[in-house]
Amino acid sequence: MIDIAIVDYGMGNLRSVQKALEHVAPAASIAVTSDPDVVREAKRIVVPGQGAMRNCMHELEIRGLREAVMEAAVHKPFLGICIGLQMLFEESEEGHVKGLNILPGKVVHFPATAMTTADGQKLKVPHMGWNQVYQAIKHPLWEGIAEDARFYFVHSYYVETTDSESIAARSNYPFPFTCAVTKDNIFAVQFHPEKSQLAGLTLLSNFAKWTPNF
């Protein structure tokens, strides 16, 4: 049985995620897979993703992975990264596509009218680079990570959730936005832990050891 399955639906920075997990969990068996049966049998699931939401959801569907991912989000430790976070919600403004509807809320674009700092500096979209992440709750995946640690972001859309209790962290660009959520066995982040040096590796190490109470 695979310890950690990284879901391959043709979209995402899979090898970087794999290498980072292999570094922090050298004793674990880790596989990049597009096989729904392997996803179902693995002990833990990581769903990374980059690119357009519509393409991601389409590829998930045609590869037969949608149901396996939804089952994993209910039954086993689940880590979503970037689009792997966004797809958990009801819908996205990007392509006006439906998500998996596992968590309440929607994915919205950074509004052009708000992308200005207090001193009048224009901010670019996508939000790209290092930014501080402010933890909203205590969680096993934050263990050993400073409450205002910096992580690496690349995104033009962010989630607006209607469940405030699921918010695990926020960042600012230039206004506060949700950048991590959690519920039961799910933990999902907008930033890229595999690109975030020590803080990111610590989060991945915590996930490899996490046993949710649900």
PDB file of C-alpha atoms in Angstrom:
ATOM      1  CA  MET A   1       0.000   0.000   0.000  1.00  0.00           C
ATOM      2  CA  ILE A   2       1.255   3.475  -0.918  1.00  0.00           C
ATOM      3  CA  ASP A   3       1.743   5.807   2.043  1.00  0.00           C
ATOM      4  CA  ILE A   4       1.277   9.064   0.116  1.00  0.00           C
ATOM      5  CA  ALA A   5      -0.309   9.353  -3.330  1.00  0.00           C
ATOM      6  CA  ILE A   6       0.218  12.576  -5.294  1.00  0.00           C
ATOM      7  CA  VAL A   7      -2.703  12.868  -7.690  1.00  0.00           C
ATOM      8  CA  ASP A   8      -1.615  13.365 -11.301  1.00  0.00           C
ATOM      9  CA  TYR A   9      -4.392  14.838 -13.427  1.00  0.00           C
ATOM     10  CA  GLY A  10      -2.053  16.496 -15.888  1.00  0.00           C
ATOM     11  CA  MET A  11      -1.896  19.836 -14.082  1.00  0.00           C
ATOM     12  CA  GLY A  12       0.644  20.708 -11.430  1.00  0.00           C
ATOM     13  CA  ASN A  13       4.151  20.852 -10.147  1.00  0.00           C
ATOM     14  CA  LEU A  14       4.168  17.148  -9.316  1.00  0.00           C
ATOM     15  CA  ARG A  15       7.872  16.317  -9.252  1.00  0.00           C
ATOM     16  CA  SER A  16       8.743  19.186  -6.939  1.00  0.00           C
ATOM     17  CA  VAL A  17       6.028  18.035  -4.536  1.00  0.00           C
ATOM     18  CA  GLN A  18       7.274  14.452  -4.785  1.00  0.00           C
ATOM     19  CA  LYS A  19      10.891  15.403  -4.120  1.00  0.00           C
ATOM     20  CA  ALA A  20       9.936  17.580  -1.155  1.00  0.00           C
ATOM     21  CA  LEU A  21       7.883  14.782   0.402  1.00  0.00           C
ATOM     22  CA  GLU A  22      10.643  12.252  -0.195  1.00  0.00           C
ATOM     23  CA  HIS A  23      13.030  14.607   1.593  1.00  0.00           C
ATOM     24  CA  VAL A  24      10.864  15.031   4.697  1.00  0.00           C
ATOM     25  CA  ALA A  25       9.468  11.472   4.816  1.00  0.00           C
ATOM     26  CA  PRO A  26      12.282   9.218   3.529  1.00  0.00           C
ATOM     27  CA  ALA A  27      10.743   6.065   5.006  1.00  0.00           C
ATOM     28  CA  ALA A  28       7.373   6.590   3.302  1.00  0.00           C
ATOM     29  CA  SER A  29       6.357   5.089  -0.025  1.00  0.00           C
ATOM     30  CA  ILE A  30       5.359   7.994  -2.271  1.00  0.00           C
ATOM     31  CA  ALA A  31       3.811   7.716  -5.727  1.00  0.00           C
ATOM     32  CA  VAL A  32       2.684  10.153  -8.397  1.00  0.00           C
ATOM     33  CA  THR A  33      -0.381   8.481  -9.866  1.00  0.00           C
ATOM     34  CA  SER A  34      -3.307   8.989 -12.214  1.00  0.00           C
ATOM     35  CA  ASP A  35      -4.834   5.639 -11.227  1.00  0.00           C
ATOM     36  CA  PRO A  36      -8.057   6.083  -9.209  1.00  0.00           C
ATOM     37  CA  ASP A  37      -7.538   2.706  -7.529  1.00  0.00           C
ATOM     38  CA  VAL A  38      -4.125   3.747  -6.226  1.00  0.00           C
ATOM     39  CA  VAL A  39      -5.654   6.979  -4.922  1.00  0.00           C
ATOM     40  CA  ARG A  40      -8.341   4.983  -3.137  1.00  0.00           C
ATOM     41  CA  GLU A  41      -5.844   2.590  -1.583  1.00  0.00           C
ATOM     42  CA  ALA A  42      -3.218   5.120  -0.471  1.00  0.00           C
ATOM     43  CA  LYS A  43      -3.052   6.139   3.172  1.00  0.00           C
ATOM     44  CA  ARG A  44      -2.692   9.862   2.430  1.00  0.00           C
ATOM     45  CA  ILE A  45      -3.509  12.044  -0.567  1.00  0.00           C
ATOM     46  CA  VAL A  46      -1.896  15.194  -1.940  1.00  0.00           C
ATOM     47  CA  VAL A  47      -3.695  17.125  -4.689  1.00  0.00           C
ATOM     48  CA  PRO A  48      -1.459  19.828  -6.180  1.00  0.00           C
ATOM     49  CA  GLY A  49      -2.358  21.900  -9.207  1.00  0.00           C
ATOM     50  CA  GLN A  50      -1.447  24.815 -11.422  1.00  0.00           C
ATOM     51  CA  GLY A  51      -3.195  26.336 -14.401  1.00  0.00           C
ATOM     52  CA  ALA A  52      -6.785  27.214 -15.235  1.00  0.00           C
ATOM     53  CA  MET A  53      -9.535  25.860 -13.008  1.00  0.00           C
ATOM     54  CA  ARG A  54     -11.730  24.758 -15.925  1.00  0.00           C
ATOM     55  CA  ASN A  55      -8.904  22.678 -17.395  1.00  0.00           C
ATOM     56  CA  CYS A  56      -8.100  21.162 -14.010  1.00  0.00           C
ATOM     57  CA  MET A  57     -11.682  20.086 -13.355  1.00  0.00           C
ATOM     58  CA  HIS A  58     -11.989  18.732 -16.912  1.00  0.00           C
ATOM     59  CA  GLU A  59      -8.839  16.644 -16.604  1.00  0.00           C
ATOM     60  CA  LEU A  60      -9.895  15.343 -13.206  1.00  0.00           C
ATOM     61  CA  GLU A  61     -13.167  14.185 -14.762  1.00  0.00           C
ATOM     62  CA  ILE A  62     -11.885  12.572 -17.947  1.00  0.00           C
ATOM     63  CA  ARG A  63      -9.172  10.668 -16.083  1.00  0.00           C
ATOM     64  CA  GLY A  64     -11.754   9.156 -13.757  1.00  0.00           C
ATOM     65  CA  LEU A  65     -10.185  10.788 -10.706  1.00  0.00           C
ATOM     66  CA  ARG A  66     -13.023  13.005  -9.518  1.00  0.00           C
ATOM     67  CA  GLU A  67     -14.800  10.415  -7.385  1.00  0.00           C
ATOM     68  CA  ALA A  68     -11.549   9.022  -5.961  1.00  0.00           C
ATOM     69  CA  VAL A  69     -10.444  12.511  -4.897  1.00  0.00           C
ATOM     70  CA  MET A  70     -13.842  13.241  -3.353  1.00  0.00           C
ATOM     71  CA  GLU A  71     -13.718   9.957  -1.411  1.00  0.00           C
ATOM     72  CA  ALA A  72     -10.215  10.772  -0.187  1.00  0.00           C
ATOM     73  CA  ALA A  73     -11.396  14.183   1.005  1.00  0.00           C
ATOM     74  CA  VAL A  74     -13.849  12.393   3.286  1.00  0.00           C
ATOM     75  CA  HIS A  75     -11.919   9.361   4.475  1.00  0.00           C
ATOM     76  CA  LYS A  76      -8.159  10.046   4.737  1.00  0.00           C
ATOM     77  CA  PRO A  77      -5.557  12.759   5.398  1.00  0.00           C
ATOM     78  CA  PHE A  78      -5.861  15.137   2.445  1.00  0.00           C
ATOM     79  CA  LEU A  79      -3.556  17.992   1.454  1.00  0.00           C
ATOM     80  CA  GLY A  80      -4.622  20.378  -1.306  1.00  0.00           C
ATOM     81  CA  ILE A  81      -2.112  22.783  -2.856  1.00  0.00           C
ATOM     82  CA  CYS A  82      -3.038  25.845  -4.973  1.00  0.00           C
ATOM     83  CA  ILE A  83      -5.749  24.601  -7.383  1.00  0.00           C
ATOM     84  CA  GLY A  84      -5.980  21.623  -5.036  1.00  0.00           C
ATOM     85  CA  LEU A  85      -7.385  24.116  -2.516  1.00  0.00           C
ATOM     86  CA  GLN A  86      -9.633  25.977  -4.943  1.00  0.00           C
ATOM     87  CA  MET A  87     -11.296  22.864  -6.375  1.00  0.00           C
ATOM     88  CA  LEU A  88     -12.675  21.969  -2.925  1.00  0.00           C
ATOM     89  CA  PHE A  89     -15.149  24.864  -3.107  1.00  0.00           C
ATOM     90  CA  GLU A  90     -18.502  25.256  -4.829  1.00  0.00           C
ATOM     91  CA  GLU A  91     -17.528  27.263  -7.884  1.00  0.00           C
ATOM     92  CA  SER A  92     -14.890  29.508  -9.427  1.00  0.00           C
ATOM     93  CA  GLU A  93     -15.099  32.789 -11.288  1.00  0.00           C
ATOM     94  CA  GLU A  94     -12.282  31.450 -13.453  1.00  0.00           C
ATOM     95  CA  GLY A  95     -14.223  29.989 -16.360  1.00  0.00           C
ATOM     96  CA  HIS A  96     -17.392  29.967 -14.225  1.00  0.00           C
ATOM     97  CA  VAL A  97     -16.778  26.319 -13.428  1.00  0.00           C
ATOM     98  CA  LYS A  98     -18.211  24.191 -10.639  1.00  0.00           C
ATOM     99  CA  GLY A  99     -15.818  22.803  -8.055  1.00  0.00           C
ATOM    100  CA  LEU A 100     -16.111  19.644  -5.973  1.00  0.00           C
ATOM    101  CA  ASN A 101     -18.481  21.360  -3.518  1.00  0.00           C
ATOM    102  CA  ILE A 102     -16.788  19.824  -0.484  1.00  0.00           C
ATOM    103  CA  LEU A 103     -16.380  23.161   1.304  1.00  0.00           C
ATOM    104  CA  PRO A 104     -18.770  26.131   1.167  1.00  0.00           C
ATOM    105  CA  GLY A 105     -17.707  29.224  -0.725  1.00  0.00           C
ATOM    106  CA  LYS A 106     -16.335  30.333  -4.061  1.00  0.00           C
ATOM    107  CA  VAL A 107     -13.103  31.226  -5.833  1.00  0.00           C
ATOM    108  CA  VAL A 108     -12.791  34.849  -6.951  1.00  0.00           C
ATOM    109  CA  HIS A 109     -10.295  36.984  -8.872  1.00  0.00           C
ATOM    110  CA  PHE A 110      -8.243  39.662  -7.158  1.00  0.00           C
ATOM    111  CA  PRO A 111     -10.316  42.797  -7.955  1.00  0.00           C
ATOM    112  CA  ALA A 112      -8.444  45.314 -10.089  1.00  0.00           C
ATOM    113  CA  THR A 113      -9.982  48.220  -8.184  1.00  0.00           C
ATOM    114  CA  ALA A 114      -8.460  47.007  -4.889  1.00  0.00           C
ATOM    115  CA  MET A 115      -4.926  46.262  -6.048  1.00  0.00           C
ATOM    116  CA  THR A 116      -3.312  49.395  -4.606  1.00  0.00           C
ATOM    117  CA  THR A 117      -1.349  49.768  -1.381  1.00  0.00           C
ATOM    118  CA  ALA A 118      -2.079  52.454   1.209  1.00  0.00           C
ATOM    119  CA  ASP A 119       0.686  54.632  -0.288  1.00  0.00           C
ATOM    120  CA  GLY A 120      -0.725  54.321  -3.818  1.00  0.00           C
ATOM    121  CA  GLN A 121       1.570  51.590  -5.150  1.00  0.00           C
ATOM    122  CA  LYS A 122      -0.035  49.391  -7.800  1.00  0.00           C
ATOM    123  CA  LEU A 123       0.091  45.651  -7.151  1.00  0.00           C
ATOM    124  CA  LYS A 124       0.405  43.081  -9.908  1.00  0.00           C
ATOM    125  CA  VAL A 125      -1.844  40.111 -10.508  1.00  0.00           C
ATOM    126  CA  PRO A 126      -0.981  37.280 -10.307  1.00  0.00           C
ATOM    127  CA  HIS A 127       0.151  37.544  -6.719  1.00  0.00           C
ATOM    128  CA  MET A 128       3.598  36.034  -7.138  1.00  0.00           C
ATOM    129  CA  GLY A 129       6.413  35.634  -4.649  1.00  0.00           C
ATOM    130  CA  TRP A 130       6.957  35.419  -0.918  1.00  0.00           C
ATOM    131  CA  ASN A 131       4.330  36.636   1.514  1.00  0.00           C
ATOM    132  CA  GLN A 132       3.590  36.232   5.183  1.00  0.00           C
ATOM    133  CA  VAL A 133       1.004  33.715   6.316  1.00  0.00           C
ATOM    134  CA  TYR A 134      -0.852  34.494   9.538  1.00  0.00           C
ATOM    135  CA  GLN A 135      -2.191  31.409  11.272  1.00  0.00           C
ATOM    136  CA  ALA A 136      -5.832  31.701  12.343  1.00  0.00           C
ATOM    137  CA  ILE A 137      -5.978  28.526  14.446  1.00  0.00           C
ATOM    138  CA  LYS A 138      -3.717  26.004  16.083  1.00  0.00           C
ATOM    139  CA  HIS A 139      -3.337  22.913  13.922  1.00  0.00           C
ATOM    140  CA  PRO A 140      -0.927  19.963  13.781  1.00  0.00           C
ATOM    141  CA  LEU A 141       0.287  21.088  10.337  1.00  0.00           C
ATOM    142  CA  TRP A 142       1.437  24.422  11.807  1.00  0.00           C
ATOM    143  CA  GLU A 143       3.638  22.658  14.367  1.00  0.00           C
ATOM    144  CA  GLY A 144       7.137  24.169  14.358  1.00  0.00           C
ATOM    145  CA  ILE A 145       6.155  26.978  11.953  1.00  0.00           C
ATOM    146  CA  ALA A 146       6.203  30.619  13.062  1.00  0.00           C
ATOM    147  CA  GLU A 147       2.766  32.240  13.179  1.00  0.00           C
ATOM    148  CA  ASP A 148       3.827  34.805  10.557  1.00  0.00           C
ATOM    149  CA  ALA A 149       6.129  32.624   8.434  1.00  0.00           C
ATOM    150  CA  ARG A 150       6.662  33.438   4.762  1.00  0.00           C
ATOM    151  CA  PHE A 151       5.505  31.089   2.002  1.00  0.00           C
ATOM    152  CA  TYR A 152       5.688  31.249  -1.797  1.00  0.00           C
ATOM    153  CA  PHE A 153       2.549  32.177  -3.780  1.00  0.00           C
ATOM    154  CA  VAL A 154       1.594  32.145  -7.461  1.00  0.00           C
ATOM    155  CA  HIS A 155      -2.115  32.843  -8.053  1.00  0.00           C
ATOM    156  CA  SER A 156      -4.654  35.249  -9.494  1.00  0.00           C
ATOM    157  CA  TYR A 157      -7.675  33.828  -7.647  1.00  0.00           C
ATOM    158  CA  TYR A 158      -8.377  33.199  -3.984  1.00  0.00           C
ATOM    159  CA  VAL A 159     -11.148  31.569  -1.967  1.00  0.00           C
ATOM    160  CA  GLU A 160     -13.978  33.285  -0.135  1.00  0.00           C
ATOM    161  CA  THR A 161     -15.426  30.778   2.287  1.00  0.00           C
ATOM    162  CA  THR A 162     -18.727  31.117   4.127  1.00  0.00           C
ATOM    163  CA  ASP A 163     -17.421  28.866   6.913  1.00  0.00           C
ATOM    164  CA  SER A 164     -15.204  31.066   9.066  1.00  0.00           C
ATOM    165  CA  GLU A 165     -14.312  28.136  11.330  1.00  0.00           C
ATOM    166  CA  SER A 166     -12.556  26.416   8.427  1.00  0.00           C
ATOM    167  CA  ILE A 167     -10.068  29.272   7.930  1.00  0.00           C
ATOM    168  CA  ALA A 168      -6.614  28.080   8.987  1.00  0.00           C
ATOM    169  CA  ALA A 169      -4.604  31.109   7.818  1.00  0.00           C
ATOM    170  CA  ARG A 170      -4.779  34.434   6.040  1.00  0.00           C
ATOM    171  CA  SER A 171      -2.342  36.514   4.027  1.00  0.00           C
ATOM    172  CA  ASN A 172      -2.509  40.117   2.794  1.00  0.00           C
ATOM    173  CA  TYR A 173      -2.422  41.313  -0.838  1.00  0.00           C
ATOM    174  CA  PRO A 174      -3.232  44.140  -0.178  1.00  0.00           C
ATOM    175  CA  PHE A 175      -6.332  43.107   1.817  1.00  0.00           C
ATOM    176  CA  PRO A 176      -6.611  39.986   4.006  1.00  0.00           C
ATOM    177  CA  PHE A 177      -7.575  36.831   2.110  1.00  0.00           C
ATOM    178  CA  THR A 178      -7.914  33.198   3.130  1.00  0.00           C
ATOM    179  CA  CYS A 179      -4.813  31.242   2.169  1.00  0.00           C
ATOM    180  CA  ALA A 180      -5.344  28.002   4.120  1.00  0.00           C
ATOM    181  CA  VAL A 181      -8.408  26.049   5.179  1.00  0.00           C
ATOM    182  CA  THR A 182      -9.026  22.929   7.200  1.00  0.00           C
ATOM    183  CA  LYS A 183     -11.928  20.690   8.089  1.00  0.00           C
ATOM    184  CA  ASP A 184     -11.692  17.267   9.712  1.00  0.00           C
ATOM    185  CA  ASN A 185      -9.138  15.354   7.597  1.00  0.00           C
ATOM    186  CA  ILE A 186      -8.649  18.139   5.024  1.00  0.00           C
ATOM    187  CA  PHE A 187      -5.894  20.750   5.036  1.00  0.00           C
ATOM    188  CA  ALA A 188      -5.450  22.892   1.944  1.00  0.00           C
ATOM    189  CA  VAL A 189      -3.242  25.863   1.123  1.00  0.00           C
ATOM    190  CA  GLN A 190      -3.089  28.485  -1.617  1.00  0.00           C
ATOM    191  CA  PHE A 191       0.686  28.807  -1.381  1.00  0.00           C
ATOM    192  CA  HIS A 192       3.254  26.235  -2.525  1.00  0.00           C
ATOM    193  CA  PRO A 193       4.915  24.473   0.427  1.00  0.00           C
ATOM    194  CA  GLU A 194       7.220  22.587  -1.956  1.00  0.00           C
ATOM    195  CA  LYS A 195       8.690  25.968  -2.995  1.00  0.00           C
ATOM    196  CA  SER A 196       8.707  27.518   0.473  1.00  0.00           C
ATOM    197  CA  GLN A 197      12.001  26.275   1.892  1.00  0.00           C
ATOM    198  CA  LEU A 198      12.076  25.373   5.599  1.00  0.00           C
ATOM    199  CA  ALA A 199       8.532  26.470   6.480  1.00  0.00           C
ATOM    200  CA  GLY A 200       7.108  24.544   3.547  1.00  0.00           C
ATOM    201  CA  LEU A 201       9.141  21.429   4.264  1.00  0.00           C
ATOM    202  CA  THR A 202       8.011  21.559   7.879  1.00  0.00           C
ATOM    203  CA  LEU A 203       4.374  21.693   6.798  1.00  0.00           C
ATOM    204  CA  LEU A 204       4.871  18.712   4.461  1.00  0.00           C
ATOM    205  CA  SER A 205       6.650  16.797   7.203  1.00  0.00           C
ATOM    206  CA  ASN A 206       3.760  17.491   9.552  1.00  0.00           C
ATOM    207  CA  PHE A 207       1.290  16.255   6.944  1.00  0.00           C
ATOM    208  CA  ALA A 208       3.228  13.008   6.482  1.00  0.00           C
ATOM    209  CA  LYS A 209       2.757  12.319  10.207  1.00  0.00           C
ATOM    210  CA  TRP A 210      -0.742  13.774  10.683  1.00  0.00           C
ATOM    211  CA  THR A 211      -3.494  11.546  12.066  1.00  0.00           C
ATOM    212  CA  PRO A 212      -6.729  13.563  12.008  1.00  0.00           C
ATOM    213  CA  ASN A 213      -9.394  13.076  14.659  1.00  0.00           C
ATOM    214  CA  PHE A 214     -12.602  12.567  12.706  1.00  0.00           C
TER     215      PHE A 214
END
